[in-house]
Short mmCIF file of C-alpha atoms in Angstrom, two decimals:
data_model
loop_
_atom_site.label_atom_id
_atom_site.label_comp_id
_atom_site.label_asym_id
_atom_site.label_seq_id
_atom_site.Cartn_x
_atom_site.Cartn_y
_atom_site.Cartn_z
CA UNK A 571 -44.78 -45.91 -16.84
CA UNK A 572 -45.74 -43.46 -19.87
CA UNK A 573 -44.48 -44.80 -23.05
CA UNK A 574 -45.29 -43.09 -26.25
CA UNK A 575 -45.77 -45.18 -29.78
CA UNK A 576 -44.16 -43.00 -32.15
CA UNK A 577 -45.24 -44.60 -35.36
CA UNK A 578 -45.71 -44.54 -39.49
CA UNK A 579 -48.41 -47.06 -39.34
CA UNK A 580 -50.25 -49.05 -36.64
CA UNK A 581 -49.52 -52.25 -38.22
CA UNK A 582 -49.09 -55.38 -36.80
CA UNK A 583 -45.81 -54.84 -34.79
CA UNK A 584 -47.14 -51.75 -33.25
CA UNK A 585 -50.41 -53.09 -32.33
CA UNK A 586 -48.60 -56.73 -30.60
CA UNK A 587 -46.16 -54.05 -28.77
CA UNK A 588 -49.10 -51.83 -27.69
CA UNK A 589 -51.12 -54.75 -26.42
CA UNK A 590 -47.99 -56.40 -24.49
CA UNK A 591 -47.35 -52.86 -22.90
CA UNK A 592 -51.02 -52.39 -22.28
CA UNK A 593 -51.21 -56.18 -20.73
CA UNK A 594 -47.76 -55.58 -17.95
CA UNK A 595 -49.57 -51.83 -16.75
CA UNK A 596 -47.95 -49.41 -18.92
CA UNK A 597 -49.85 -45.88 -20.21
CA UNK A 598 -49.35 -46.35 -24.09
CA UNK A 599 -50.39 -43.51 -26.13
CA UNK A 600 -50.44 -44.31 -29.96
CA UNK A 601 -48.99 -41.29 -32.24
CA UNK A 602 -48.92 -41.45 -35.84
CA UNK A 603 -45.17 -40.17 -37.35
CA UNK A 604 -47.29 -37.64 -39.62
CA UNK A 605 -44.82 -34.42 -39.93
CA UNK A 606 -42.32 -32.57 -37.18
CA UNK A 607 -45.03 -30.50 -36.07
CA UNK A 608 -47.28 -33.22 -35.35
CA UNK A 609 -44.66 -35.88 -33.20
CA UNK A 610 -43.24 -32.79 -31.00
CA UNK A 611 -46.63 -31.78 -30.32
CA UNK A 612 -47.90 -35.34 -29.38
CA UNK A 613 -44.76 -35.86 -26.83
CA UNK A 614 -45.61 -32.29 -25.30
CA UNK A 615 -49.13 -33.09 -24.46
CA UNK A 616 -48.12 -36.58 -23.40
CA UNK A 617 -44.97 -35.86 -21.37
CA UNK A 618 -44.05 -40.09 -22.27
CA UNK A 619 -41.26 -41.15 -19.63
CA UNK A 620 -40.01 -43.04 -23.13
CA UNK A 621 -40.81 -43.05 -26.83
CA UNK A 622 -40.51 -46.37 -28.52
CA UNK A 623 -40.84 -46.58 -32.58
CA UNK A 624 -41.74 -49.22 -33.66
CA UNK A 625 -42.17 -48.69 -37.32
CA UNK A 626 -40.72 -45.47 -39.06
CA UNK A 627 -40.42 -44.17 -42.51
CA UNK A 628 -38.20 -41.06 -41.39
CA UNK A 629 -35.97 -39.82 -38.88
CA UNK A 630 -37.18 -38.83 -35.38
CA UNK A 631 -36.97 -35.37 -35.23
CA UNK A 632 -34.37 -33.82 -33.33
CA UNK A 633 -36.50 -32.00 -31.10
CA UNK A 634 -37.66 -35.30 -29.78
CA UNK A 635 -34.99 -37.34 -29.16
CA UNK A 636 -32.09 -34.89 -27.82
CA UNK A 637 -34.74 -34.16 -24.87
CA UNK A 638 -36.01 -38.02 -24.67
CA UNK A 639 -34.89 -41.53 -24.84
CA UNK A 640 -36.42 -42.80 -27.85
CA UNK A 641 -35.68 -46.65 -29.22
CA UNK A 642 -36.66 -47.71 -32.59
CA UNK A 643 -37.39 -51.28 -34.06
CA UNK A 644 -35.06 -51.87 -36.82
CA UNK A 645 -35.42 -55.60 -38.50
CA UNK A 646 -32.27 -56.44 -38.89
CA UNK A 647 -29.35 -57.91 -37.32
CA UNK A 648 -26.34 -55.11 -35.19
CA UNK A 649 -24.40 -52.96 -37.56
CA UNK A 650 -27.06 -53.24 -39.98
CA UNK A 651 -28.12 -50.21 -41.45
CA UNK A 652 -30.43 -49.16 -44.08
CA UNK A 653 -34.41 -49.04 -45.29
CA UNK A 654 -34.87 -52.52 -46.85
CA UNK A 655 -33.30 -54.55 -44.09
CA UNK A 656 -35.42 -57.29 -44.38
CA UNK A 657 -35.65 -57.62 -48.54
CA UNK A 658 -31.28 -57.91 -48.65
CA UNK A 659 -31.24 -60.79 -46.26
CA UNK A 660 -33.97 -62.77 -48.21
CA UNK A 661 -32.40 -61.55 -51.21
CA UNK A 662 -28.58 -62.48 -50.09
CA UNK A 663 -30.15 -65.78 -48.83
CA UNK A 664 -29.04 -65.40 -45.13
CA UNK A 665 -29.68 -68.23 -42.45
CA UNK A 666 -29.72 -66.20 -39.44
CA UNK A 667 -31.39 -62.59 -39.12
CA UNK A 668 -32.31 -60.69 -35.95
CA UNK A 669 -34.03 -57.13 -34.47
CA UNK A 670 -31.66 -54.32 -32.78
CA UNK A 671 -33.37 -51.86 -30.59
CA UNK A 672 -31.37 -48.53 -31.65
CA UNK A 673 -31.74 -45.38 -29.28
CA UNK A 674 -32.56 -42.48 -31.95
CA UNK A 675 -29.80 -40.04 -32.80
CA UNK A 676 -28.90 -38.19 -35.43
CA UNK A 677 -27.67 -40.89 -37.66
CA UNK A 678 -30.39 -43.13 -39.02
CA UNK A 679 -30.16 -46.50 -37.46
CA UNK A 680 -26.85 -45.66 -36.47
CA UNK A 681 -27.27 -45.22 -32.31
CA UNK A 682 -26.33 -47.14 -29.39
CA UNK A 683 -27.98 -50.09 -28.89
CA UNK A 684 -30.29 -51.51 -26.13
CA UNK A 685 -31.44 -54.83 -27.44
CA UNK A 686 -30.50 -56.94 -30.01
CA UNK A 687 -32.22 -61.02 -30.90
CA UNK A 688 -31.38 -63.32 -33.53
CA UNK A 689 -33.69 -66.11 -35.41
CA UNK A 690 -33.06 -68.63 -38.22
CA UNK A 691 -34.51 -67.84 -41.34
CA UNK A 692 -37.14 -69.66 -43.17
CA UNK A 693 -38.11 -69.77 -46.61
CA UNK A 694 -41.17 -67.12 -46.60
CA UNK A 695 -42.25 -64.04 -47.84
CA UNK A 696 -40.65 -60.44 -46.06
CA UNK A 697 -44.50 -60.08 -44.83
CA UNK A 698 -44.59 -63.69 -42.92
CA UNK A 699 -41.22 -63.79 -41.35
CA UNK A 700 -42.00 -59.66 -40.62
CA UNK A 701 -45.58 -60.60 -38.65
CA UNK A 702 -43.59 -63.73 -36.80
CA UNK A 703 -39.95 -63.86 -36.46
CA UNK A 704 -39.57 -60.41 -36.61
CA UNK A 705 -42.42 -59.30 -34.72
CA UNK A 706 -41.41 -61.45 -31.49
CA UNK A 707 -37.72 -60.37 -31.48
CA UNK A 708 -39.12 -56.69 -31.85
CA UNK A 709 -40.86 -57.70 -28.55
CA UNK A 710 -38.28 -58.94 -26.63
CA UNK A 711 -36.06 -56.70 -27.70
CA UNK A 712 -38.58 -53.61 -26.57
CA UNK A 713 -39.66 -55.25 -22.98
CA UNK A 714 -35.87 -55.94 -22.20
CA UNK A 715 -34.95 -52.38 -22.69
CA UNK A 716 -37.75 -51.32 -20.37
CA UNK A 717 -36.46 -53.54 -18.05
CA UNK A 718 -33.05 -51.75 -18.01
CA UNK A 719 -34.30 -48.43 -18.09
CA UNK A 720 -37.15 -48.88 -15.37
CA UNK A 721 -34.03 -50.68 -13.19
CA UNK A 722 -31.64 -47.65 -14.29
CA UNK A 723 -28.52 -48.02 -14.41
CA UNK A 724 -27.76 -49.38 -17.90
CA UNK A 725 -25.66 -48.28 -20.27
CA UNK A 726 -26.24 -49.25 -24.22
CA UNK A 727 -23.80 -50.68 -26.34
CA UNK A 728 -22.63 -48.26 -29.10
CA UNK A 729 -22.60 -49.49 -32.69
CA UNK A 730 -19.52 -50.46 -33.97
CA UNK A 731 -19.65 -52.22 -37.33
CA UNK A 732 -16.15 -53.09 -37.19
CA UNK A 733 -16.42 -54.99 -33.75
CA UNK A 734 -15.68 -58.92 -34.24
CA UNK A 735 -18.89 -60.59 -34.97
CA UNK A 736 -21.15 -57.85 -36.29
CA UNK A 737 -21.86 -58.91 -39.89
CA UNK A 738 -24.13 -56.21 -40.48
CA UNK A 739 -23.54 -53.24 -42.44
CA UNK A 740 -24.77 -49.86 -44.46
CA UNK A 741 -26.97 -50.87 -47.66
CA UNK A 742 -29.17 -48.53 -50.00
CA UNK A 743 -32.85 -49.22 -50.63
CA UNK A 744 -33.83 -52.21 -52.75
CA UNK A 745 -35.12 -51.24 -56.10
CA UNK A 746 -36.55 -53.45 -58.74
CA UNK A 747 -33.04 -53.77 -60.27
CA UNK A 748 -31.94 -55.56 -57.79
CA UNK A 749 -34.63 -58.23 -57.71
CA UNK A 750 -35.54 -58.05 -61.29
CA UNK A 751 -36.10 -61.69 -63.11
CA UNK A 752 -34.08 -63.04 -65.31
CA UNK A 753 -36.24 -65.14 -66.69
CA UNK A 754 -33.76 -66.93 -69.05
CA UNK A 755 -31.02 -67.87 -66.17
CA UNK A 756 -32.57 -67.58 -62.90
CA UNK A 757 -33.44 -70.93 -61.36
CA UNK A 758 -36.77 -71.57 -59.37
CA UNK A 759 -35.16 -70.98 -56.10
CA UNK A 760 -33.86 -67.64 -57.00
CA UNK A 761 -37.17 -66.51 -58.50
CA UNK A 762 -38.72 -67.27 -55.30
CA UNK A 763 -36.67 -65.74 -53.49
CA UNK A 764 -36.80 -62.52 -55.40
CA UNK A 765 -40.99 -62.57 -55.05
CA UNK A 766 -40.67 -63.58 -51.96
CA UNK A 767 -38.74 -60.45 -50.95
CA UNK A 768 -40.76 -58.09 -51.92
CA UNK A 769 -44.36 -59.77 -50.86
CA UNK A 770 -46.58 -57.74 -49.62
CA UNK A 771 -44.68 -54.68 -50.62
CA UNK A 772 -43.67 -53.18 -53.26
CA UNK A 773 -44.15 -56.28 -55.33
CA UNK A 774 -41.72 -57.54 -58.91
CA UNK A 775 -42.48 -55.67 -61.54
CA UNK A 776 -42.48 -57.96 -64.69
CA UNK A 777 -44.35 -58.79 -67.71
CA UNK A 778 -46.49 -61.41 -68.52
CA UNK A 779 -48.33 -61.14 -71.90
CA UNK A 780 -47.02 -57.76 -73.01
CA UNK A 781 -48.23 -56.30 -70.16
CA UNK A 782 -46.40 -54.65 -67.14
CA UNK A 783 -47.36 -56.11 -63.45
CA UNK A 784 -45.93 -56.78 -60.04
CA UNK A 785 -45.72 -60.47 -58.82
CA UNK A 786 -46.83 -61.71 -55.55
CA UNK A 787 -47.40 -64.73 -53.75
CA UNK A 788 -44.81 -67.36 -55.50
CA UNK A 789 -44.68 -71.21 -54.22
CA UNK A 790 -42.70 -73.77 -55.83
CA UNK A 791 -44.34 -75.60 -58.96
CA UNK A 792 -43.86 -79.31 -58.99
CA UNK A 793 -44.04 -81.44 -62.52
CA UNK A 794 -44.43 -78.77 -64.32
CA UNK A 795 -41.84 -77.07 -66.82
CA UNK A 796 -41.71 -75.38 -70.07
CA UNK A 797 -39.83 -72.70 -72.09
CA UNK A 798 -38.57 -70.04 -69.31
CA UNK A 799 -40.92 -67.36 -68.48
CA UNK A 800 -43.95 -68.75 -70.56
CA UNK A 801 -47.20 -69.46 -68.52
CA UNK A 802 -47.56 -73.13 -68.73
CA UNK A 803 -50.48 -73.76 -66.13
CA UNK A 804 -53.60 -71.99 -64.67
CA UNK A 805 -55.27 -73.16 -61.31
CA UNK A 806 -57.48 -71.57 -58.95
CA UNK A 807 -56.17 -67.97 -58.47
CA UNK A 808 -52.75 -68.48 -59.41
CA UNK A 809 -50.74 -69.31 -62.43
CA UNK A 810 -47.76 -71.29 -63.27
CA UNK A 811 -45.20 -69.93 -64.65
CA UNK A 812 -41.86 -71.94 -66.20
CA UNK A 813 -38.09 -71.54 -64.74
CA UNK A 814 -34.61 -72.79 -66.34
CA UNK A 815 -35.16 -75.89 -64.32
CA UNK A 816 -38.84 -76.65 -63.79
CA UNK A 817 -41.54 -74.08 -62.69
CA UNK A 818 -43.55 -71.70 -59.87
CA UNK A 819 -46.89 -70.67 -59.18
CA UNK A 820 -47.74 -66.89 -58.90
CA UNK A 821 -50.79 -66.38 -56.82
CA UNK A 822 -51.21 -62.51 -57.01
CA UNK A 823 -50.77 -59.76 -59.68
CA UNK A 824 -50.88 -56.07 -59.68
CA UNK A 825 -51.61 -54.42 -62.78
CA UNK A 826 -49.34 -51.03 -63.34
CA UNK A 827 -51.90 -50.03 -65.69
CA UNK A 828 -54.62 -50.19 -63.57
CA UNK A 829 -55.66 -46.94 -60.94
CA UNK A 830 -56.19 -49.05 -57.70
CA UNK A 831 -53.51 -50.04 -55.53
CA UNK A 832 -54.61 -53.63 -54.83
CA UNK A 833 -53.17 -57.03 -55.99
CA UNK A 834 -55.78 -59.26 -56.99
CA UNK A 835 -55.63 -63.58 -57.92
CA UNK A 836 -53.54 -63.76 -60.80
CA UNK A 837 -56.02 -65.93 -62.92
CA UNK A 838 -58.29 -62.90 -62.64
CA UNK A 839 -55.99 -60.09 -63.95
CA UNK A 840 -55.37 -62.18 -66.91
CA UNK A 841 -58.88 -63.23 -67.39
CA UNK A 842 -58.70 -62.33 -70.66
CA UNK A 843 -55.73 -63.79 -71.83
CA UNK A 844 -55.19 -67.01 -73.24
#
C-alpha cells in the first residue's frame, strides 16, 4: 500500500513509524508539512492510498483531507484536545496517558477516531516518555488503523467528550505562566515536575544570578537544602539548586541572552559565577 508521511519534522516518531511501515511492505514517501502549496503538491505526485501525520504543527489543509483519509498522531488520551497535550498531563500529575489516532477534519484534533492506547505514567521528562511510551502507542495505534482500512469495512468512532469515560478535554497552549517556579512555595516534586514538562522544549524560563535562562534536565537532590531558590551545590555539569523542603539538581541551562539556540551543562553557563 502507498502511505504518505505528512510531517513537521522527521523526528523520532516519524522515523520508528516509517521504518515499521517500510519493515511489513508498505511504499512510504516522507513529506515535510512546509506550506499548503507544498503538502497538496506532494500527495498529487504521490497519489498515497493514505496519509498518516505523525507530527504536525498546523492543520492539514483542506484540500488534502476532504479528498483523502488522513490520521494524525495526537499524544494524548480521547477527547483530548489541544497543542501541549503532553506538558498538562505531566503538569496536572496524571497516572495514566495514552495516543488517539484522529482522522483529519476541519476541527483540529477534533475527528473521528481510529485508534486509541493508554500507558501509566512515569516520572520523566515530556522528551523520554514522548521517544517511549508515546512513541509505541503512536505505533500501535497507526498499524491497527491500517489493519482496518486495508480489511475495509470499519467505521471510526466519533469524538464525543461527553461520552462516559473520556476524561479528556479542550486546553490552550502551555506558556511559561503556567509552569513558572515559585521558588518560595513550590516543593521539590512540583519543581520537577514543572522542568520536567517542558524538557527538551521550550525549557523554564527563570533566573539564577540576575540573569534570565531556561532550565532543563532536573533530578531530585538528596542531603542537600538551603534557603529556596539559592544555588547551594555545583557538580559535574549540573547544579543544585534549594526547594522549600530540601533540593534538585539542574543539569542544563539556556541562556536568553545568548544568540544560539542550544542548552549547554549548567556549570558551564555559569562559569563565571560564584
Amino acid at each position: 500500500m502507498k502511505i504518505l508521511l505528512l510531517t513537521h519534522a522527521f523526528n523520532s516518531l516519524s522515523q520508528r513509524i516509517f521504518v515499521e511501515l517500510r519493515q511489513r511492505g508498505h511504499q512510504v514517501s516522507v513529506e515535510f508539512d512546509i506550506n499548503d502549496r507544498v503538502s497538496i503538491e506532494a500527495v498529487a505526485l504521490f497519489r498515497p492510498d493514505l496519509i498518516v501525520a505523525p507530527f504536525l504543527k498546523r492543520a492539514i489543509p483542506q484540500e488534502i483531507w476532504a479528498n483523502h483519509i488522513c490520521l494524525v498522531v495526537h499524544p494524548g488520551i480521547r477527547g483530548d484536545r489541544g497543542p501541549s497535550a503532553l506538558d498538562w498531563a505531566i503538569l496536572n500529575r496524571e497516572h495514566r496517558w495514552g495516543v488517539t489516532l484522529l482522522q483529519a477534519n476541519a476541527e483540529m484534533d477534533a475527528g473521528d477516531i481510529w485508534a486509541s492506547a493508554e500507558f501509566p505514567m512515569r516520572a520523566a521528562t515530556k522528551a523520554s516518555l514522548y521517544r517511549n511510551e508515546v512513541t509505541e502507542a503512536a505505533v500501535t495505534c497507526v498499524l491497527t488503523s491500517i489493519e482496518h482500512f486495508q480489511q475495509g469495512g470499519f467505521t471510526p468512532e466519533p469524538l464525543d467528550c461527553a461520552k462516559e469515560g473520556v476524561r479528556g478535554q479542550l486546553r490552550p497552549l502551555v506558556r511559561q505562566t503556567d509552569r513558572a517556579i515559585d521558588w518560595q512555595r513550590d516543593d521539590s516534586e512540583s519543581v520537577l515536575r514543572k522542568i520536567r514538562s517542558g524538557d527538551g522544549f521550550p525549557g523554564v524560563a527563570d533566573r539564577i544570578y540576575g540573569r534570565d535562562c531556561f532550565l532543563y534536565d532536573a533530578h531530585r537532590a538528596a542531603g542537600h537544602s538551603g534557603a529556596p531558590g539559592d544555588v547551594v551545590a555545583r557538580s559535574g555539569p549540573a547544579i543544585c539548586r534549594a526547594t522549600i523542603d530540601g533540593a534538585v539538581w539542574i543539569g542544563h541551562l539556556r541562556d536568553k541572552q545568548c544568540a544560539h539556540p542550544f542548552k549547554l551543562p549548567a556549570t558551564r553557563v555559569l562559569a563565571d559565577e560564584t
